[in-house]
Amino acid sequence: MRTVMMPEMTWPEYAEALESNPVVFLPTGTLEQHGPHLPMGLDYLLPYAISREIAEEVGGVVAAPVTYGYKSMTRSAGGPFFPGSTGLDGNTLSCVIRDVIRELVRHGARRICVLDGNYENLWFLNEGIDLAMREVGDKGVRIMCLQHWEFLTEETLAQVFPDGYPGIELEHAAVLETSLMMNFHPELVRFDLVPDNAAAEAPCYDVWPPRREWVAPEGSLISAKGATPEKGALIAAQYRRDITAAIRREFYELG
Amino acid sequence: MRTVMMPEMTWPEYAEALESNPVVFLPTGTLEQHGPHLPMGLDYLLPYAISREIAEEVGGVVAAPVTYGYKSMTRSAGGPFFPGSTGLDGNTLSCVIRDVIRELVRHGARRICVLDGNYENLWFLNEGIDLAMREVGDKGVRIMCLQHWEFLTEETLAQVFPDGYPGIELEHAAVLETSLMMNFHPELVRFDLVPDNAAAEAPCYDVWPPRREWVAPEGSLISAKGATPEKGALIAAQYRRDITAAIRREFYELG
Amino acid sequence: MRTVMMPEMTWPEYAEALESNPVVFLPTGTLEQHGPHLPMGLDYLLPYAISREIAEEVGGVVAAPVTYGYKSMTRSAGGPFFPGSTGLDGNTLSCVIRDVIRELVRHGARRICVLDGNYENLWFLNEGIDLAMREVGDKGVRIMCLQHWEFLTEETLAQVFPDGYPGIELEHAAVLETSLMMNFHPELVRFDLVPDNAAAEAPCYDVWPPRREWVAPEGSLISAKGATPEKGALIAAQYRRDITAAIRREFYELG
Amino acid sequence: MRTVMMPEMTWPEYAEALESNPVVFLPTGTLEQHGPHLPMGLDYLLPYAISREIAEEVGGVVAAPVTYGYKSMTRSAGGPFFPGSTGLDGNTLSCVIRDVIRELVRHGARRICVLDGNYENLWFLNEGIDLAMREVGDKGVRIMCLQHWEFLTEETLAQVFPDGYPGIELEHAAVLETSLMMNFHPELVRFDLVPDNAAAEAPCYDVWPPRREWVAPEGSLISAKGATPEKGALIAAQYRRDITAAIRREFYELG
Amino acid sequence: MRTVMMPEMTWPEYAEALESNPVVFLPTGTLEQHGPHLPMGLDYLLPYAISREIAEEVGGVVAAPVTYGYKSMTRSAGGPFFPGSTGLDGNTLSCVIRDVIRELVRHGARRICVLDGNYENLWFLNEGIDLAMREVGDKGVRIMCLQHWEFLTEETLAQVFPDGYPGIELEHAAVLETSLMMNFHPELVRFDLVPDNAAAEAPCYDVWPPRREWVAPEGSLISAKGATPEKGALIAAQYRRDITAAIRREFYELG
Amino acid sequence: MRTVMMPEMTWPEYAEALESNPVVFLPTGTLEQHGPHLPMGLDYLLPYAISREIAEEVGGVVAAPVTYGYKSMTRSAGGPFFPGSTGLDGNTLSCVIRDVIRELVRHGARRICVLDGNYENLWFLNEGIDLAMREVGDKGVRIMCLQHWEFLTEETLAQVFPDGYPGIELEHAAVLETSLMMNFHPELVRFDLVPDNAAAEAPCYDVWPPRREWVAPEGSLISAKGATPEKGALIAAQYRRDITAAIRREFYELG
């Protein structure tokens, strides 16, 4: 195979790839602010890059990324206060996922992995998958849905955060995402602009209209000063190992 | 400005760009077969690349491409016979466009150009724009929607097709798209695999289920043998001139 | 058979007609301005009349016309500037088509021809048909979708436009539609009011809000002065011959 | 005014008519079995004809009829047992009504009367009107929704049913509808085929799947033997008087 | 069985109950004004209580009540003039019903009785049921839909209204509902506050915006002074007898 | 005020309550398995009871509970393996929330607290709220959305789990929910049936079709043996204190 990236394949190449009943990855993300130092396409760029690595491991195929996703929430991604955060209605996103999966199944794909990079997407992805499964019926389709950070191990976190892990709820445009971007897309990281902001403090609920004071002016929930390309490579390597293992288990071992 | 590409911008860069009330381009396409020699992402890759050129001319911004679009029809793009062609339901696409425009307007954008690369998208884009306009109300928003090939001039066609233009209805994965890809993404063109197929012959209506015999086995509607990078550059230059002129007229001169 | 028109049939007549597995025609149009000389129901009146003629040829049945269709676009039908143009949302129209086809199939119809008279309807008809086909599954249903003017031959156009055919994009409330109405519904044509307007000039893209200056004050895109009942009869006869032939080929010969 | 029928008007005629802020009638019905003696278009043909009469009285305008409506229920119209009964999903019908009203209001209409002829339509009309009212906001729009038989007076019923009125719940394809059709469309009534069926007996609830035995084989809920054109004229005259009075009261006197 | 109420059952209890293929009741109502003397939850409280009684008779199960239903109409329930009346859009209600039935069928239920207490719900319930039936396909599911007052007999009405029955169209927050509440939920009736209002007078059609004068200031359409707990018990007993009989006939005898 | 429970109020009581611009609580949950010892209505019964307590503290009003919610996921609530778990489609739930909020705002409510008891509901509640906020526009509406367990403090958890807190992801039908039910609805808890199952072990992603082995046969994710009414009272008291404080802060102090 010349490439695992479906948008770069010709259709005969894809047809050939389908013969082995490969895992087809559907990277999902959105267009959203990621602080003053990271590009707004991060949430789909990372899943696209991570999917490529895993697909190369398992002989898979990576579909075009879904570039727009669910709305930014203030506590997890800064909310509507930052120009550029571009959210679909929940049902729109679920329909996109349903439609794309319906089509992948029509092509002959039976193993599909939705690999997400935008925290807020999850439930609308779940719903889209459920709607698709209901529609495609009993064709032996298996779908997996994951958000990459869920795979981070204690070991990785200990190495990435030698001073202690502040928790996933603060990791927007912070050390993890910045390190991963320094690994996959260093040309898109403006490390000189990483803010030194304190950790955001928000309560355990949401309000509408959202409160501006729940998020730092810079848009990152905690400083990314500790990010390095090496940490990014470390995380990417762990993903490559552990997501691959999960893929193999779910699609091949357990069947 | 470091870049006109919104997914590569940070939010403060986008915020700064918005101050000049720029044209925000929304490139739309789909994932679809384009014969044995062209990549399946072509329909969004070309609008993304063309938008970049025009945005650089007019000081615009290019949003993330909409990577999935309306269903392939047999007469215009080969229909469901080729694995990889991945179509959204019409309403799904219209809702994506409506939602993204609603968000761009919320950011402060008032000049939006939907630049499409998938023939079948057009009416669902129109509808998405109409739904968004109804929703955003009287904020002075102006939206333009175009499909790039509509801008081809007699002069360009005469140069690209010295033996006569077979007509736009056959130009799927053919000389125009192949030449443009040789200009913008030469690494994704497998020119050695260009088929030598005869022009497709289809009647003036559609049928369901579609008829396989309306399209060549290769998926291109006519041979792309005549494509060259030079022709691609010629077309791109004409687009740069004429789409830019149209943009200027609609958004700045006429207001 | 007393009549081919389903709204005028009793149900036992329809039941009897269904026994021969006839082509059921679904005429679609809209309520839309057609200049100062043509009635606003034209877009459904013509398909209803044309369907009757073809149905009589092929032993078919004509369902009730769908009287409201997609929105008038400025370049093709004058846009929202003329009171009376009444457009459904795209998804509404697609759902109407989907629902009616689902019901016709439930009745036992297996050959359905959507015969359209409103240019802007096409893609929402396509989508409605596709949604219905997905739903009804594998029952041997075949559907054809056509817009009548697509059947015009070079010969007919040469006779109707002895001074040269200005092109289909200008044929709104112009010579073709006026002649056809003079043939089918002469009592609804106010030929004395045919405007002498010049051909509309519009660019190759759309804008929102639409521009009033893209369409003549009268609403017809070019003058219909050249229309005659004889031309209408000529077109109708060609339709009767060629649409009938296409119907026979698709539903009976190719199966 | 040459005509009150909007589909037969040109747009300047409609524009002129709108100047007096007329009542715009929207006739709604469906395509549905009406026994072996009545045409299946009855449910939209009657409202169209009745609307014309009232519009002529009050200086109104009659829009194109909505030709497809809600599903036939077994107890009130025979259900799915008769080929030809063609029902839209409820939401589809509501969206059609919402869209058409939105457009009439955009034209400038402020007085709209939905005049229905299909019993099952009512609640989906109500909902479509409510959705439209929510959308159009505070423009002074007033909408009336009626089903014509609700206007029948004791006096009329006494004359039409000298042996006693069997009740509206049996009046499908029976004396009232048959008489009205003999008045408005005698050419579409096959009086020789009026069945002599006994009154249908159905319980006070619905079941799915529906029960065939709840409705007579002929599809009419009770015999229409007693219908005459004179009774039709009597009813039509009473409608003309009383619906006109209600229209005047609601749209002009109460404002 | 400890209880017939599904929300109070554990899942193994429900699983056990399902083994006998019981009738599963789905009580539907809404939150709506019921005059100054009745609680706003009445429309779901009554069906929940009635369902319990019938379920105990027939060995059925009562699902959680659907607590929000369709919009209050002025003529039948006072319309939007009373704070507290809380209406869903029609399509929302239909989707709730469709979804819940789809799930009950997935559990294994094959006999489902939608027992409604809000007049305005009916057609959206019908539609939800129809959508569910279309989806679940050929699994032998039977669904019954009823509004409890439709079961009132002449005998009952004669006893409840010794001075004559004013008709069901006035029975909102009036003698029937008040008596039933005095029987099932006496603690929620403020009998001292029953208004002595005259019967509402409304025409035979609806208008938007609705007219305040069509309904008494108190919100009840006629006085409930004649209500007593004994009448409530009488009605409840008749329901228990007759609804049970209908359930038995439809689900067991006719099958 | 006689009661804070809106379904038990008459409309004049609600109207009077609205005068103080109270917080209106909208309790949301679903019908879902909760192990062999807890009732399936738990997820709406608890929020209804908790809302009552908080409403009594802050002078609020409690609307009817939304009794059906989003689908049970295997990792968090056992998934589709247990009869009784009854899930709406995501969009259905969002529309219910949108519609109810729209109506509460129409009543005059400006402070609304969605208090949820079903983990899987959250994002569809968020979306419903967002859709409602977009619709109601600039009326000064403030909405808060919370899931009660998010308020649990370290102190409470230390008291409830003297041997260590196993984490919220296992708390389905476990110690927290069981204790709360023993406090609020002891008659609905079958403590003798609490299973002694080990903690469920599931990976960090979801798969479709779901895997039965990810959840214990009993349906509870970990044993609830440690539950006591005293712990339930403790949690309820902490909720009463801390949720009340949050409500006061958001709706009154911050405004």
PDB file of C-alpha atoms in Angstrom, chain C residues 27-116:
ATOM      1  CA  PRO C  27     -45.798  15.452 -11.348  1.00  0.00           C
ATOM      2  CA  THR C  28     -43.873  17.998  -9.313  1.00  0.00           C
ATOM      3  CA  GLY C  29     -43.682  21.751  -9.613  1.00  0.00           C
ATOM      4  CA  THR C  30     -44.281  24.745  -7.438  1.00  0.00           C
ATOM      5  CA  LEU C  31     -46.191  28.015  -7.127  1.00  0.00           C
ATOM      6  CA  GLU C  32     -43.922  30.639  -8.627  1.00  0.00           C
ATOM      7  CA  GLN C  33     -43.929  33.854 -10.608  1.00  0.00           C
ATOM      8  CA  HIS C  34     -43.746  33.382 -14.383  1.00  0.00           C
ATOM      9  CA  GLY C  35     -43.711  36.896 -15.661  1.00  0.00           C
ATOM     10  CA  PRO C  36     -46.700  39.146 -16.247  1.00  0.00           C
ATOM     11  CA  HIS C  37     -48.303  36.817 -18.755  1.00  0.00           C
ATOM     12  CA  LEU C  38     -48.191  33.339 -17.255  1.00  0.00           C
ATOM     13  CA  PRO C  39     -49.996  31.847 -14.281  1.00  0.00           C
ATOM     14  CA  MET C  40     -48.103  31.045 -11.108  1.00  0.00           C
ATOM     15  CA  GLY C  41     -49.215  27.398 -11.087  1.00  0.00           C
ATOM     16  CA  LEU C  42     -47.386  26.756 -14.360  1.00  0.00           C
ATOM     17  CA  ASP C  43     -44.659  24.625 -12.851  1.00  0.00           C
ATOM     18  CA  TYR C  44     -47.113  21.960 -11.691  1.00  0.00           C
ATOM     19  CA  LEU C  45     -49.720  22.463 -14.404  1.00  0.00           C
ATOM     20  CA  LEU C  46     -47.304  21.578 -17.193  1.00  0.00           C
ATOM     21  CA  PRO C  47     -45.956  18.357 -15.629  1.00  0.00           C
ATOM     22  CA  TYR C  48     -49.507  17.323 -14.831  1.00  0.00           C
ATOM     23  CA  ALA C  49     -50.525  17.845 -18.455  1.00  0.00           C
ATOM     24  CA  ILE C  50     -47.404  16.265 -19.908  1.00  0.00           C
ATOM     25  CA  SER C  51     -47.702  13.306 -17.553  1.00  0.00           C
ATOM     26  CA  ARG C  52     -51.251  12.769 -18.745  1.00  0.00           C
ATOM     27  CA  GLU C  53     -50.117  12.536 -22.334  1.00  0.00           C
ATOM     28  CA  ILE C  54     -47.303  10.120 -21.601  1.00  0.00           C
ATOM     29  CA  ALA C  55     -49.475   8.059 -19.270  1.00  0.00           C
ATOM     30  CA  GLU C  56     -52.029   7.692 -22.018  1.00  0.00           C
ATOM     31  CA  GLU C  57     -49.293   6.435 -24.300  1.00  0.00           C
ATOM     32  CA  VAL C  58     -47.821   3.909 -21.910  1.00  0.00           C
ATOM     33  CA  GLY C  59     -50.894   2.901 -19.943  1.00  0.00           C
ATOM     34  CA  GLY C  60     -49.744   4.723 -16.862  1.00  0.00           C
ATOM     35  CA  VAL C  61     -51.361   6.511 -13.951  1.00  0.00           C
ATOM     36  CA  VAL C  62     -50.828  10.151 -12.910  1.00  0.00           C
ATOM     37  CA  ALA C  63     -50.792  10.888  -9.194  1.00  0.00           C
ATOM     38  CA  ALA C  64     -51.848  14.219  -7.716  1.00  0.00           C
ATOM     39  CA  PRO C  65     -49.307  16.910  -8.482  1.00  0.00           C
ATOM     40  CA  VAL C  66     -46.987  18.145  -5.765  1.00  0.00           C
ATOM     41  CA  THR C  67     -48.006  21.775  -5.903  1.00  0.00           C
ATOM     42  CA  TYR C  68     -45.297  23.381  -3.769  1.00  0.00           C
ATOM     43  CA  GLY C  69     -41.594  22.958  -4.415  1.00  0.00           C
ATOM     44  CA  TYR C  70     -38.197  24.408  -3.745  1.00  0.00           C
ATOM     45  CA  LYS C  71     -37.380  28.072  -3.457  1.00  0.00           C
ATOM     46  CA  SER C  72     -37.037  30.291  -6.478  1.00  0.00           C
ATOM     47  CA  MET C  73     -33.426  31.267  -7.133  1.00  0.00           C
ATOM     48  CA  THR C  74     -32.741  34.672  -8.598  1.00  0.00           C
ATOM     49  CA  ARG C  75     -30.693  33.533 -11.565  1.00  0.00           C
ATOM     50  CA  SER C  76     -33.108  30.851 -12.706  1.00  0.00           C
ATOM     51  CA  ALA C  77     -36.535  32.064 -11.662  1.00  0.00           C
ATOM     52  CA  GLY C  78     -36.359  35.561 -10.271  1.00  0.00           C
ATOM     53  CA  GLY C  79     -35.793  34.784  -6.630  1.00  0.00           C
ATOM     54  CA  PRO C  80     -37.714  36.267  -3.740  1.00  0.00           C
ATOM     55  CA  PHE C  81     -38.457  39.542  -5.469  1.00  0.00           C
ATOM     56  CA  PHE C  82     -41.836  38.561  -6.847  1.00  0.00           C
ATOM     57  CA  PRO C  83     -44.814  38.010  -4.601  1.00  0.00           C
ATOM     58  CA  GLY C  84     -46.273  34.603  -5.203  1.00  0.00           C
ATOM     59  CA  SER C  85     -43.093  32.573  -5.471  1.00  0.00           C
ATOM     60  CA  THR C  86     -43.635  30.122  -2.655  1.00  0.00           C
ATOM     61  CA  GLY C  87     -40.804  27.815  -1.702  1.00  0.00           C
ATOM     62  CA  LEU C  88     -40.580  24.919   0.701  1.00  0.00           C
ATOM     63  CA  ASP C  89     -37.444  24.218   2.654  1.00  0.00           C
ATOM     64  CA  GLY C  90     -35.360  21.631   0.856  1.00  0.00           C
ATOM     65  CA  ASN C  91     -35.836  18.981   3.486  1.00  0.00           C
ATOM     66  CA  THR C  92     -39.594  19.499   3.482  1.00  0.00           C
ATOM     67  CA  LEU C  93     -39.747  18.823  -0.245  1.00  0.00           C
ATOM     68  CA  SER C  94     -37.509  15.769   0.030  1.00  0.00           C
ATOM     69  CA  CYS C  95     -39.732  14.402   2.793  1.00  0.00           C
ATOM     70  CA  VAL C  96     -42.879  14.937   0.718  1.00  0.00           C
ATOM     71  CA  ILE C  97     -41.330  12.994  -2.157  1.00  0.00           C
ATOM     72  CA  ARG C  98     -40.041  10.270   0.163  1.00  0.00           C
ATOM     73  CA  ASP C  99     -43.438   9.892   1.819  1.00  0.00           C
ATOM     74  CA  VAL C 100     -45.455   9.841  -1.401  1.00  0.00           C
ATOM     75  CA  ILE C 101     -43.141   7.277  -2.996  1.00  0.00           C
ATOM     76  CA  ARG C 102     -43.257   5.140   0.144  1.00  0.00           C
ATOM     77  CA  GLU C 103     -47.034   5.158  -0.152  1.00  0.00           C
ATOM     78  CA  LEU C 104     -47.137   4.446  -3.879  1.00  0.00           C
ATOM     79  CA  VAL C 105     -44.900   1.449  -3.259  1.00  0.00           C
ATOM     80  CA  ARG C 106     -47.182   0.334  -0.448  1.00  0.00           C
ATOM     81  CA  HIS C 107     -50.065   0.459  -2.923  1.00  0.00           C
ATOM     82  CA  GLY C 108     -48.127  -1.896  -5.127  1.00  0.00           C
ATOM     83  CA  ALA C 109     -46.576   0.491  -7.627  1.00  0.00           C
ATOM     84  CA  ARG C 110     -43.123  -0.616  -8.772  1.00  0.00           C
ATOM     85  CA  ARG C 111     -42.556   1.762 -11.646  1.00  0.00           C
ATOM     86  CA  ILE C 112     -42.545   5.424 -10.682  1.00  0.00           C
ATOM     87  CA  CYS C 113     -41.648   8.432 -12.779  1.00  0.00           C
ATOM     88  CA  VAL C 114     -41.141  11.776 -11.055  1.00  0.00           C
ATOM     89  CA  LEU C 115     -41.783  14.321 -13.787  1.00  0.00           C
ATOM     90  CA  ASP C 116     -40.692  17.775 -12.716  1.00  0.00           C
TER      91      ASP C 116
END
